[in-house]
mmCIF file of C-alpha atoms and ligand atoms in Angstrom:
data_model
loop_
_atom_site.group_PDB
_atom_site.id
_atom_site.type_symbol
_atom_site.label_atom_id
_atom_site.label_comp_id
_atom_site.label_asym_id
_atom_site.label_seq_id
_atom_site.Cartn_x
_atom_site.Cartn_y
_atom_site.Cartn_z
ATOM 1 C CA MET J 14 -64.414 -88.040 103.619
ATOM 2 C CA SER J 15 -61.631 -90.218 101.109
ATOM 3 C CA ALA J 16 -58.861 -87.772 99.518
ATOM 4 C CA HIS J 17 -59.943 -89.980 96.305
ATOM 5 C CA LYS J 18 -63.190 -87.473 95.556
ATOM 6 C CA THR J 19 -62.183 -84.654 95.190
ATOM 7 C CA HIS J 20 -59.088 -82.742 93.280
ATOM 8 C CA ASN J 21 -60.426 -79.898 95.523
ATOM 9 C CA ASN J 22 -59.388 -78.953 98.937
ATOM 10 C CA TYR J 23 -60.397 -75.160 99.579
ATOM 11 C CA LEU J 24 -63.493 -73.756 97.870
ATOM 12 C CA TYR J 25 -62.320 -70.202 96.735
ATOM 13 C CA SER J 26 -66.324 -69.399 96.561
ATOM 14 C CA VAL J 27 -66.976 -69.772 100.226
ATOM 15 C CA ASP J 28 -63.955 -69.428 101.827
ATOM 16 C CA MET J 29 -64.303 -72.544 103.409
ATOM 17 C CA LEU J 30 -61.597 -75.836 103.573
ATOM 18 C CA LEU J 31 -63.044 -79.279 102.688
ATOM 19 C CA ASN J 32 -62.060 -81.190 105.682
ATOM 20 C CA ASP J 33 -63.932 -84.510 107.611
ATOM 21 C CA GLU J 34 -65.797 -80.841 109.952
ATOM 22 C CA THR J 35 -66.381 -79.030 107.505
ATOM 23 C CA VAL J 36 -68.102 -81.553 104.324
ATOM 24 C CA LYS J 37 -69.953 -82.953 107.371
ATOM 25 C CA LEU J 38 -71.836 -80.207 108.498
ATOM 26 C CA PHE J 39 -73.395 -80.602 104.926
ATOM 27 C CA GLN J 40 -74.576 -83.716 105.830
ATOM 28 C CA GLY J 41 -78.579 -85.132 104.722
ATOM 29 C CA ILE J 42 -78.910 -82.847 103.179
ATOM 30 C CA LYS J 43 -81.911 -82.862 100.583
ATOM 31 C CA TYR J 44 -83.846 -79.081 99.187
ATOM 32 C CA VAL J 45 -81.376 -76.540 98.429
ATOM 33 C CA CYS J 46 -83.885 -73.159 98.979
ATOM 34 C CA MET J 47 -81.846 -70.422 96.905
ATOM 35 C CA GLN J 48 -82.581 -67.322 97.393
ATOM 36 C CA GLY J 49 -81.023 -63.878 95.953
ATOM 37 C CA SER J 50 -80.534 -62.221 99.716
ATOM 38 C CA SER J 51 -78.674 -63.299 102.795
ATOM 39 C CA ASP J 52 -81.503 -61.823 104.980
ATOM 40 C CA ARG J 53 -83.750 -63.537 103.285
ATOM 41 C CA SER J 54 -82.485 -67.121 102.701
ATOM 42 C CA LYS J 55 -82.173 -66.346 106.967
ATOM 43 C CA VAL J 56 -86.543 -64.887 107.225
ATOM 44 C CA LEU J 57 -86.565 -68.337 105.204
ATOM 45 C CA THR J 58 -84.409 -70.427 107.948
ATOM 46 C CA ARG J 59 -86.741 -69.373 110.966
ATOM 47 C CA LYS J 60 -89.419 -70.138 109.097
ATOM 48 C CA LEU J 61 -89.537 -73.688 108.724
ATOM 49 C CA ALA J 62 -87.209 -74.429 111.921
ATOM 50 C CA LYS J 63 -90.417 -73.498 113.054
ATOM 51 C CA LEU J 64 -93.033 -75.200 110.256
ATOM 52 C CA ILE J 65 -90.648 -78.362 110.540
ATOM 53 C CA LEU J 66 -88.613 -78.828 113.635
ATOM 54 C CA GLY J 67 -92.240 -76.688 115.854
ATOM 55 C CA ILE J 68 -88.568 -74.432 117.361
ATOM 56 C CA GLU J 69 -90.260 -70.956 118.444
ATOM 57 C CA ASP J 70 -87.534 -68.002 117.230
ATOM 58 C CA GLU J 71 -86.540 -66.778 120.937
ATOM 59 C CA PHE J 72 -85.001 -70.555 120.406
ATOM 60 C CA PHE J 73 -83.340 -70.716 116.524
ATOM 61 C CA THR J 74 -80.180 -68.019 115.641
ATOM 62 C CA PRO J 75 -79.810 -69.465 111.954
ATOM 63 C CA ARG J 76 -75.894 -70.619 111.778
ATOM 64 C CA ASN J 77 -73.860 -69.026 107.676
ATOM 65 C CA LEU J 78 -71.870 -72.338 107.915
ATOM 66 C CA PHE J 79 -70.341 -70.640 105.254
ATOM 67 C CA PRO J 80 -66.745 -69.120 106.706
ATOM 68 C CA GLY J 81 -66.457 -66.637 104.191
ATOM 69 C CA THR J 82 -68.780 -63.855 103.587
ATOM 70 C CA ARG J 83 -69.911 -63.937 99.442
ATOM 71 C CA PHE J 84 -72.273 -66.235 100.306
ATOM 72 C CA THR J 85 -74.493 -67.818 103.334
ATOM 73 C CA ALA J 86 -76.431 -70.970 103.770
ATOM 74 C CA TYR J 87 -78.350 -72.026 107.187
ATOM 75 C CA LYS J 88 -79.317 -76.060 107.933
ATOM 76 C CA VAL J 89 -82.380 -76.819 109.223
ATOM 77 C CA ALA J 90 -83.352 -80.377 109.315
ATOM 78 C CA ASN J 91 -83.070 -81.926 105.034
ATOM 79 C CA VAL J 92 -83.209 -78.203 104.016
ATOM 80 C CA LEU J 93 -80.005 -75.601 103.076
ATOM 81 C CA CYS J 94 -80.943 -72.680 103.036
ATOM 82 C CA VAL J 95 -78.443 -70.630 101.053
ATOM 83 C CA SER J 96 -77.889 -66.955 99.529
ATOM 84 C CA HIS J 97 -76.693 -66.714 96.051
ATOM 85 C CA GLY J 98 -75.751 -63.099 94.888
ATOM 86 C CA MET J 99 -77.208 -61.094 91.746
ATOM 87 C CA GLY J 100 -77.532 -62.813 88.038
ATOM 88 C CA THR J 101 -76.126 -65.814 85.639
ATOM 89 C CA VAL J 102 -71.983 -64.979 87.050
ATOM 90 C CA SER J 103 -72.915 -65.197 91.211
ATOM 91 C CA ILE J 104 -75.898 -67.651 91.086
ATOM 92 C CA HIS J 105 -73.088 -70.337 88.581
ATOM 93 C CA SER J 106 -70.873 -70.325 91.313
ATOM 94 C CA LEU J 107 -72.604 -71.097 93.924
ATOM 95 C CA LEU J 108 -74.499 -73.520 92.134
ATOM 96 C CA ASP J 109 -70.765 -74.967 91.866
ATOM 97 C CA THR J 110 -69.562 -75.151 95.001
ATOM 98 C CA ILE J 111 -72.336 -76.439 96.729
ATOM 99 C CA THR J 112 -72.844 -79.089 94.399
ATOM 100 C CA GLN J 113 -69.578 -80.063 95.183
ATOM 101 C CA LEU J 114 -69.433 -79.665 99.322
ATOM 102 C CA LEU J 115 -73.213 -81.399 98.831
ATOM 103 C CA ARG J 116 -71.309 -84.641 97.015
ATOM 104 C CA LEU J 117 -68.633 -85.454 99.151
ATOM 105 C CA ALA J 118 -71.236 -84.886 101.663
ATOM 106 C CA ASP J 119 -72.828 -87.908 100.686
ATOM 107 C CA ASN J 120 -76.157 -86.463 99.318
ATOM 108 C CA SER J 121 -77.203 -88.089 96.318
ATOM 109 C CA ASP J 122 -81.153 -86.943 96.981
ATOM 110 C CA LEU J 123 -81.600 -83.989 96.427
ATOM 111 C CA GLU J 124 -84.124 -80.826 94.430
ATOM 112 C CA TYR J 125 -82.748 -77.722 93.807
ATOM 113 C CA ILE J 126 -85.397 -74.382 93.924
ATOM 114 C CA ARG J 127 -84.782 -70.730 93.280
ATOM 115 C CA ILE J 128 -86.908 -68.945 95.714
ATOM 116 C CA GLY J 129 -87.161 -65.231 93.636
ATOM 117 C CA THR J 130 -88.047 -62.165 92.631
ATOM 118 C CA SER J 131 -89.057 -60.763 88.688
ATOM 119 C CA GLY J 132 -91.181 -58.524 86.657
ATOM 120 C CA GLY J 133 -93.998 -60.086 85.617
ATOM 121 C CA LEU J 134 -95.465 -59.775 81.763
ATOM 122 C CA ASN J 135 -99.075 -58.859 81.618
ATOM 123 C CA ILE J 136 -99.493 -60.013 84.986
ATOM 124 C CA ALA J 137 -101.126 -58.683 87.849
ATOM 125 C CA ALA J 138 -97.803 -57.093 90.918
ATOM 126 C CA GLY J 139 -97.767 -60.388 93.297
ATOM 127 C CA SER J 140 -98.859 -63.162 91.713
ATOM 128 C CA ILE J 141 -96.427 -66.241 91.698
ATOM 129 C CA VAL J 142 -94.521 -68.094 88.368
ATOM 130 C CA ILE J 143 -92.948 -71.590 88.679
ATOM 131 C CA THR J 144 -90.278 -71.804 85.367
ATOM 132 C CA ASP J 145 -91.059 -75.012 83.116
ATOM 133 C CA THR J 146 -88.276 -72.996 80.636
ATOM 134 C CA ALA J 147 -86.042 -70.491 81.375
ATOM 135 C CA PHE J 148 -84.862 -68.336 78.127
ATOM 136 C CA MET J 149 -82.003 -66.147 76.895
ATOM 137 C CA PRO J 150 -82.519 -62.477 76.405
ATOM 138 C CA ASN J 151 -81.949 -63.397 72.433
ATOM 139 C CA LEU J 152 -85.456 -64.818 73.127
ATOM 140 C CA VAL J 153 -83.863 -68.387 72.451
ATOM 141 C CA ALA J 154 -84.104 -71.412 75.481
ATOM 142 C CA ASN J 155 -80.610 -72.355 76.196
ATOM 143 C CA TYR J 156 -77.905 -71.190 77.995
ATOM 144 C CA LYS J 157 -74.429 -70.101 76.012
ATOM 145 C CA MET J 158 -70.991 -70.156 77.913
ATOM 146 C CA ASN J 159 -68.223 -69.812 76.153
ATOM 147 C CA ILE J 160 -65.875 -72.350 77.003
ATOM 148 C CA LEU J 161 -62.024 -72.080 75.903
ATOM 149 C CA GLY J 162 -63.296 -69.790 72.846
ATOM 150 C CA TYR J 163 -66.143 -71.351 71.794
ATOM 151 C CA ASP J 164 -69.888 -71.317 72.691
ATOM 152 C CA LYS J 165 -71.316 -73.597 73.800
ATOM 153 C CA VAL J 166 -74.949 -74.532 74.887
ATOM 154 C CA PHE J 167 -77.180 -76.306 77.291
ATOM 155 C CA PRO J 168 -81.244 -76.971 77.929
ATOM 156 C CA THR J 169 -82.803 -74.555 80.266
ATOM 157 C CA GLN J 170 -85.507 -76.948 81.338
ATOM 158 C CA MET J 171 -86.261 -76.645 84.058
ATOM 159 C CA ASP J 172 -87.985 -80.689 86.008
ATOM 160 C CA ILE J 173 -91.395 -80.861 85.401
ATOM 161 C CA ALA J 174 -92.093 -83.683 87.660
ATOM 162 C CA LEU J 175 -90.790 -80.913 90.426
ATOM 163 C CA SER J 176 -92.270 -77.864 89.546
ATOM 164 C CA LYS J 177 -95.955 -79.860 88.987
ATOM 165 C CA ARG J 178 -95.067 -81.275 92.493
ATOM 166 C CA ILE J 179 -94.510 -77.790 93.947
ATOM 167 C CA LEU J 180 -98.583 -76.974 92.574
ATOM 168 C CA ALA J 181 -99.755 -79.866 93.287
ATOM 169 C CA ALA J 182 -98.940 -79.009 97.366
ATOM 170 C CA GLN J 183 -101.244 -75.594 97.346
ATOM 171 C CA PRO J 184 -104.560 -75.437 98.820
ATOM 172 C CA PRO J 185 -106.781 -74.312 96.668
ATOM 173 C CA ASP J 186 -108.146 -70.886 98.187
ATOM 174 C CA THR J 187 -104.438 -69.205 97.126
ATOM 175 C CA PRO J 188 -105.137 -65.574 98.097
ATOM 176 C CA PHE J 189 -103.003 -64.759 94.704
ATOM 177 C CA LYS J 190 -102.526 -66.758 91.514
ATOM 178 C CA LEU J 191 -99.951 -69.413 90.833
ATOM 179 C CA TYR J 192 -99.257 -69.718 86.780
ATOM 180 C CA PHE J 193 -96.562 -72.308 85.221
ATOM 181 C CA GLY J 194 -94.680 -70.980 82.387
ATOM 182 C CA ASN J 195 -91.342 -69.593 80.935
ATOM 183 C CA SER J 196 -89.237 -66.897 82.535
ATOM 184 C CA ILE J 197 -86.656 -64.870 80.563
ATOM 185 C CA ALA J 198 -83.768 -64.297 82.118
ATOM 186 C CA ALA J 199 -81.339 -60.945 81.752
ATOM 187 C CA ASP J 200 -77.944 -59.838 81.835
ATOM 188 C CA ASP J 201 -79.560 -57.099 84.015
ATOM 189 C CA PHE J 202 -81.996 -55.370 85.797
ATOM 190 C CA TYR J 203 -82.095 -51.971 83.424
ATOM 191 C CA MET J 204 -81.339 -52.607 80.025
ATOM 192 C CA GLY J 205 -81.079 -56.060 79.848
ATOM 193 C CA GLN J 206 -85.306 -55.874 80.565
ATOM 194 C CA ALA J 207 -86.245 -53.328 78.201
ATOM 195 C CA ARG J 208 -86.326 -50.708 80.778
ATOM 196 C CA PHE J 209 -85.763 -46.074 80.248
ATOM 197 C CA ASP J 210 -84.709 -45.614 83.523
ATOM 198 C CA GLY J 211 -81.021 -46.804 84.391
ATOM 199 C CA VAL J 212 -78.787 -44.152 83.536
ATOM 200 C CA ILE J 213 -78.001 -44.441 80.641
ATOM 201 C CA LYS J 214 -80.452 -43.668 77.696
ATOM 202 C CA PRO J 215 -81.762 -46.547 75.755
ATOM 203 C CA LYS J 216 -80.902 -46.053 72.342
ATOM 204 C CA TYR J 217 -85.222 -47.812 71.704
ATOM 205 C CA ASP J 218 -88.284 -46.056 72.364
ATOM 206 C CA LEU J 219 -91.655 -47.850 73.590
ATOM 207 C CA ALA J 220 -92.804 -48.860 70.151
ATOM 208 C CA LYS J 221 -89.530 -51.575 69.999
ATOM 209 C CA ARG J 222 -90.123 -51.544 73.660
ATOM 210 C CA GLN J 223 -93.949 -52.909 73.278
ATOM 211 C CA LYS J 224 -92.804 -55.547 69.658
ATOM 212 C CA TYR J 225 -90.250 -57.282 71.854
ATOM 213 C CA PHE J 226 -92.079 -58.227 74.823
ATOM 214 C CA GLU J 227 -94.639 -59.249 72.644
ATOM 215 C CA GLN J 228 -92.535 -61.358 70.820
ATOM 216 C CA ILE J 229 -91.247 -62.106 74.956
ATOM 217 C CA MET J 230 -94.926 -63.132 75.410
ATOM 218 C CA ALA J 231 -95.623 -65.686 72.014
ATOM 219 C CA ARG J 232 -92.895 -67.726 74.100
ATOM 220 C CA GLY J 233 -95.332 -68.275 76.758
ATOM 221 C CA ILE J 234 -93.564 -66.141 78.867
ATOM 222 C CA TYR J 235 -94.103 -65.146 81.965
ATOM 223 C CA ASN J 236 -91.455 -62.746 83.718
ATOM 224 C CA PHE J 237 -88.056 -61.545 83.596
ATOM 225 C CA GLU J 238 -85.368 -62.528 86.290
ATOM 226 C CA MET J 239 -81.655 -62.252 86.356
ATOM 227 C CA GLU J 240 -80.960 -66.373 87.814
ATOM 228 C CA SER J 241 -82.689 -69.354 86.090
ATOM 229 C CA THR J 242 -80.827 -69.975 83.163
ATOM 230 C CA VAL J 243 -78.068 -71.336 84.674
ATOM 231 C CA LEU J 244 -79.858 -73.109 87.241
ATOM 232 C CA ALA J 245 -81.532 -74.647 84.784
ATOM 233 C CA ALA J 246 -78.449 -75.400 82.444
ATOM 234 C CA PHE J 247 -76.331 -76.417 85.533
ATOM 235 C CA CYS J 248 -78.638 -78.896 87.131
ATOM 236 C CA ASN J 249 -79.948 -80.297 83.374
ATOM 237 C CA ARG J 250 -75.362 -80.979 83.363
ATOM 238 C CA ALA J 251 -75.165 -82.802 87.075
ATOM 239 C CA SER J 252 -78.850 -84.295 86.888
ATOM 240 C CA ILE J 253 -80.242 -82.675 89.665
ATOM 241 C CA PRO J 254 -84.142 -81.562 89.569
ATOM 242 C CA ALA J 255 -84.271 -77.892 89.884
ATOM 243 C CA THR J 256 -87.253 -74.928 89.243
ATOM 244 C CA MET J 257 -87.905 -71.175 90.111
ATOM 245 C CA ILE J 258 -90.502 -70.127 92.160
ATOM 246 C CA ALA J 259 -90.213 -66.615 91.389
ATOM 247 C CA VAL J 260 -92.924 -63.667 92.390
ATOM 248 C CA THR J 261 -93.815 -60.559 90.698
ATOM 249 C CA LEU J 262 -93.119 -57.440 91.799
ATOM 250 C CA LEU J 263 -94.955 -55.572 88.841
ATOM 251 C CA ASP J 264 -95.936 -55.265 86.043
ATOM 252 C CA ARG J 265 -93.750 -55.097 83.392
ATOM 253 C CA LEU J 266 -96.101 -53.804 80.654
ATOM 254 C CA ARG J 267 -97.189 -51.139 83.211
ATOM 255 C CA ASP J 268 -93.826 -49.870 85.043
ATOM 256 C CA ASP J 269 -90.403 -49.711 84.925
ATOM 257 C CA GLN J 270 -89.761 -48.518 88.614
ATOM 258 C CA VAL J 271 -90.999 -50.819 91.267
ATOM 259 C CA THR J 272 -93.691 -48.627 92.980
ATOM 260 C CA ALA J 273 -95.272 -51.355 95.779
ATOM 261 C CA SER J 274 -94.982 -49.991 99.582
ATOM 262 C CA ALA J 275 -93.086 -52.203 101.474
ATOM 263 C CA GLU J 276 -95.872 -53.350 102.982
ATOM 264 C CA GLU J 277 -96.919 -54.793 99.828
ATOM 265 C CA LEU J 278 -93.482 -55.964 98.580
ATOM 266 C CA ALA J 279 -93.725 -57.794 102.255
ATOM 267 C CA ASP J 280 -96.578 -58.791 101.764
ATOM 268 C CA TYR J 281 -95.188 -60.348 98.053
ATOM 269 C CA ALA J 282 -91.548 -62.134 99.787
ATOM 270 C CA ASN J 283 -93.951 -63.735 101.994
ATOM 271 C CA ARG J 284 -95.847 -65.481 98.982
ATOM 272 C CA VAL J 285 -93.056 -66.306 97.784
ATOM 273 C CA HIS J 286 -91.707 -68.662 100.874
ATOM 274 C CA THR J 287 -95.289 -70.295 101.308
ATOM 275 C CA VAL J 288 -95.133 -71.122 98.157
ATOM 276 C CA ALA J 289 -91.990 -73.327 98.294
ATOM 277 C CA ILE J 290 -92.812 -73.867 102.273
ATOM 278 C CA ASN J 291 -96.080 -76.095 101.234
ATOM 279 C CA TYR J 292 -94.027 -77.268 99.397
ATOM 280 C CA ILE J 293 -91.410 -78.873 101.580
ATOM 281 C CA LEU J 294 -93.587 -79.164 104.796
ATOM 282 C CA ASP J 295 -95.615 -82.002 101.781
ATOM 283 C CA GLN J 296 -92.411 -84.379 101.419
ATOM 284 C CA VAL J 297 -91.449 -84.062 104.883
ATOM 285 C CA LEU J 298 -94.120 -84.243 107.317
HETATM 286 C C1 LIG D 305 -84.393 -60.788 90.588
HETATM 287 O O1 LIG D 305 -84.248 -59.610 91.926
HETATM 288 C C2 LIG D 305 -82.588 -59.139 91.114
HETATM 289 C C3 LIG D 305 -82.731 -58.554 90.498
HETATM 290 O O2 LIG D 305 -83.206 -57.418 91.635
HETATM 291 C C4 LIG D 305 -82.172 -60.729 90.839
HETATM 292 O O3 LIG D 305 -81.524 -61.544 91.068
HETATM 293 C C5 LIG D 305 -83.210 -61.650 89.586
HETATM 294 O O4 LIG D 305 -83.476 -62.542 89.944
HETATM 295 N N1 LIG D 306 -86.434 -58.378 89.255
HETATM 296 C C1 LIG D 306 -86.063 -58.196 88.171
HETATM 297 O O1 LIG D 306 -84.592 -59.182 88.069
HETATM 298 N N2 LIG D 306 -86.532 -57.716 87.770
HETATM 299 C C2 LIG D 306 -87.212 -56.881 88.134
HETATM 300 O O2 LIG D 306 -88.317 -55.964 87.732
HETATM 301 C C3 LIG D 306 -87.707 -57.378 89.251
HETATM 302 C C4 LIG D 306 -87.412 -58.116 90.064
#
């Protein structure tokens, strides 16, 4: 690594000193799969090891490439499976950090795919939504960030070509519904997603919430989650193709609580992995 490439030699969020040895670990990456949970990232890494490299589970122990405990990164073939925590603030730091690292490691042809969970709007639990454009909770299709006291807005269109390639890689007999539409990145899981089951009693009532849901659906938004705006905004500015594949855990027109059984939730988590894996295998093999 040459000194002129960066003015940082320590990446705080992942507690990593940059030197030839650490940067080398991140060479040869094309696909970056991002999930909130570190455990789910490890599971995906194991599945990919088996499918791409033919390595059985008992012979493969994914190794976290980050020394810190906040985020994790597991590498398998040309895929990096990283965790990003919860919410726009968390994923933003991870996106910057991982992009610095991947660029230092001379990866120039990258694709970022967030593989997540969400609350659906008027679609069956267990459906998959691939995001076209991410909306803020005020129903504007951009990401607003305050820099030096000034509000700045950034476009939040995901990479359509990447989303289309992912859709095209799915078999015709996929046993769940796949939608291509918009998503909304909320500020939190409770009032930020118009719930009634948080600790603070909301001032809105069911009728007001229904009106909000209708305004959301009128914009072609299929699901609530908490990171898509920043993913799109950051990747647009960094010129990295990015999209999001999210499974819905419930239909928010019916429920606030996630009532799916442990088996159903495990099945939903597998679905979203399967969609990403179908794409990566289609490209890699
Ligand atoms: C989906 O699920 C998480 C909240 O439970 C959040 O990270 C998201 O976007
Ligand atoms: N993740 C969310 O952000 N919202 C939901 O309703 C479910 C998962």
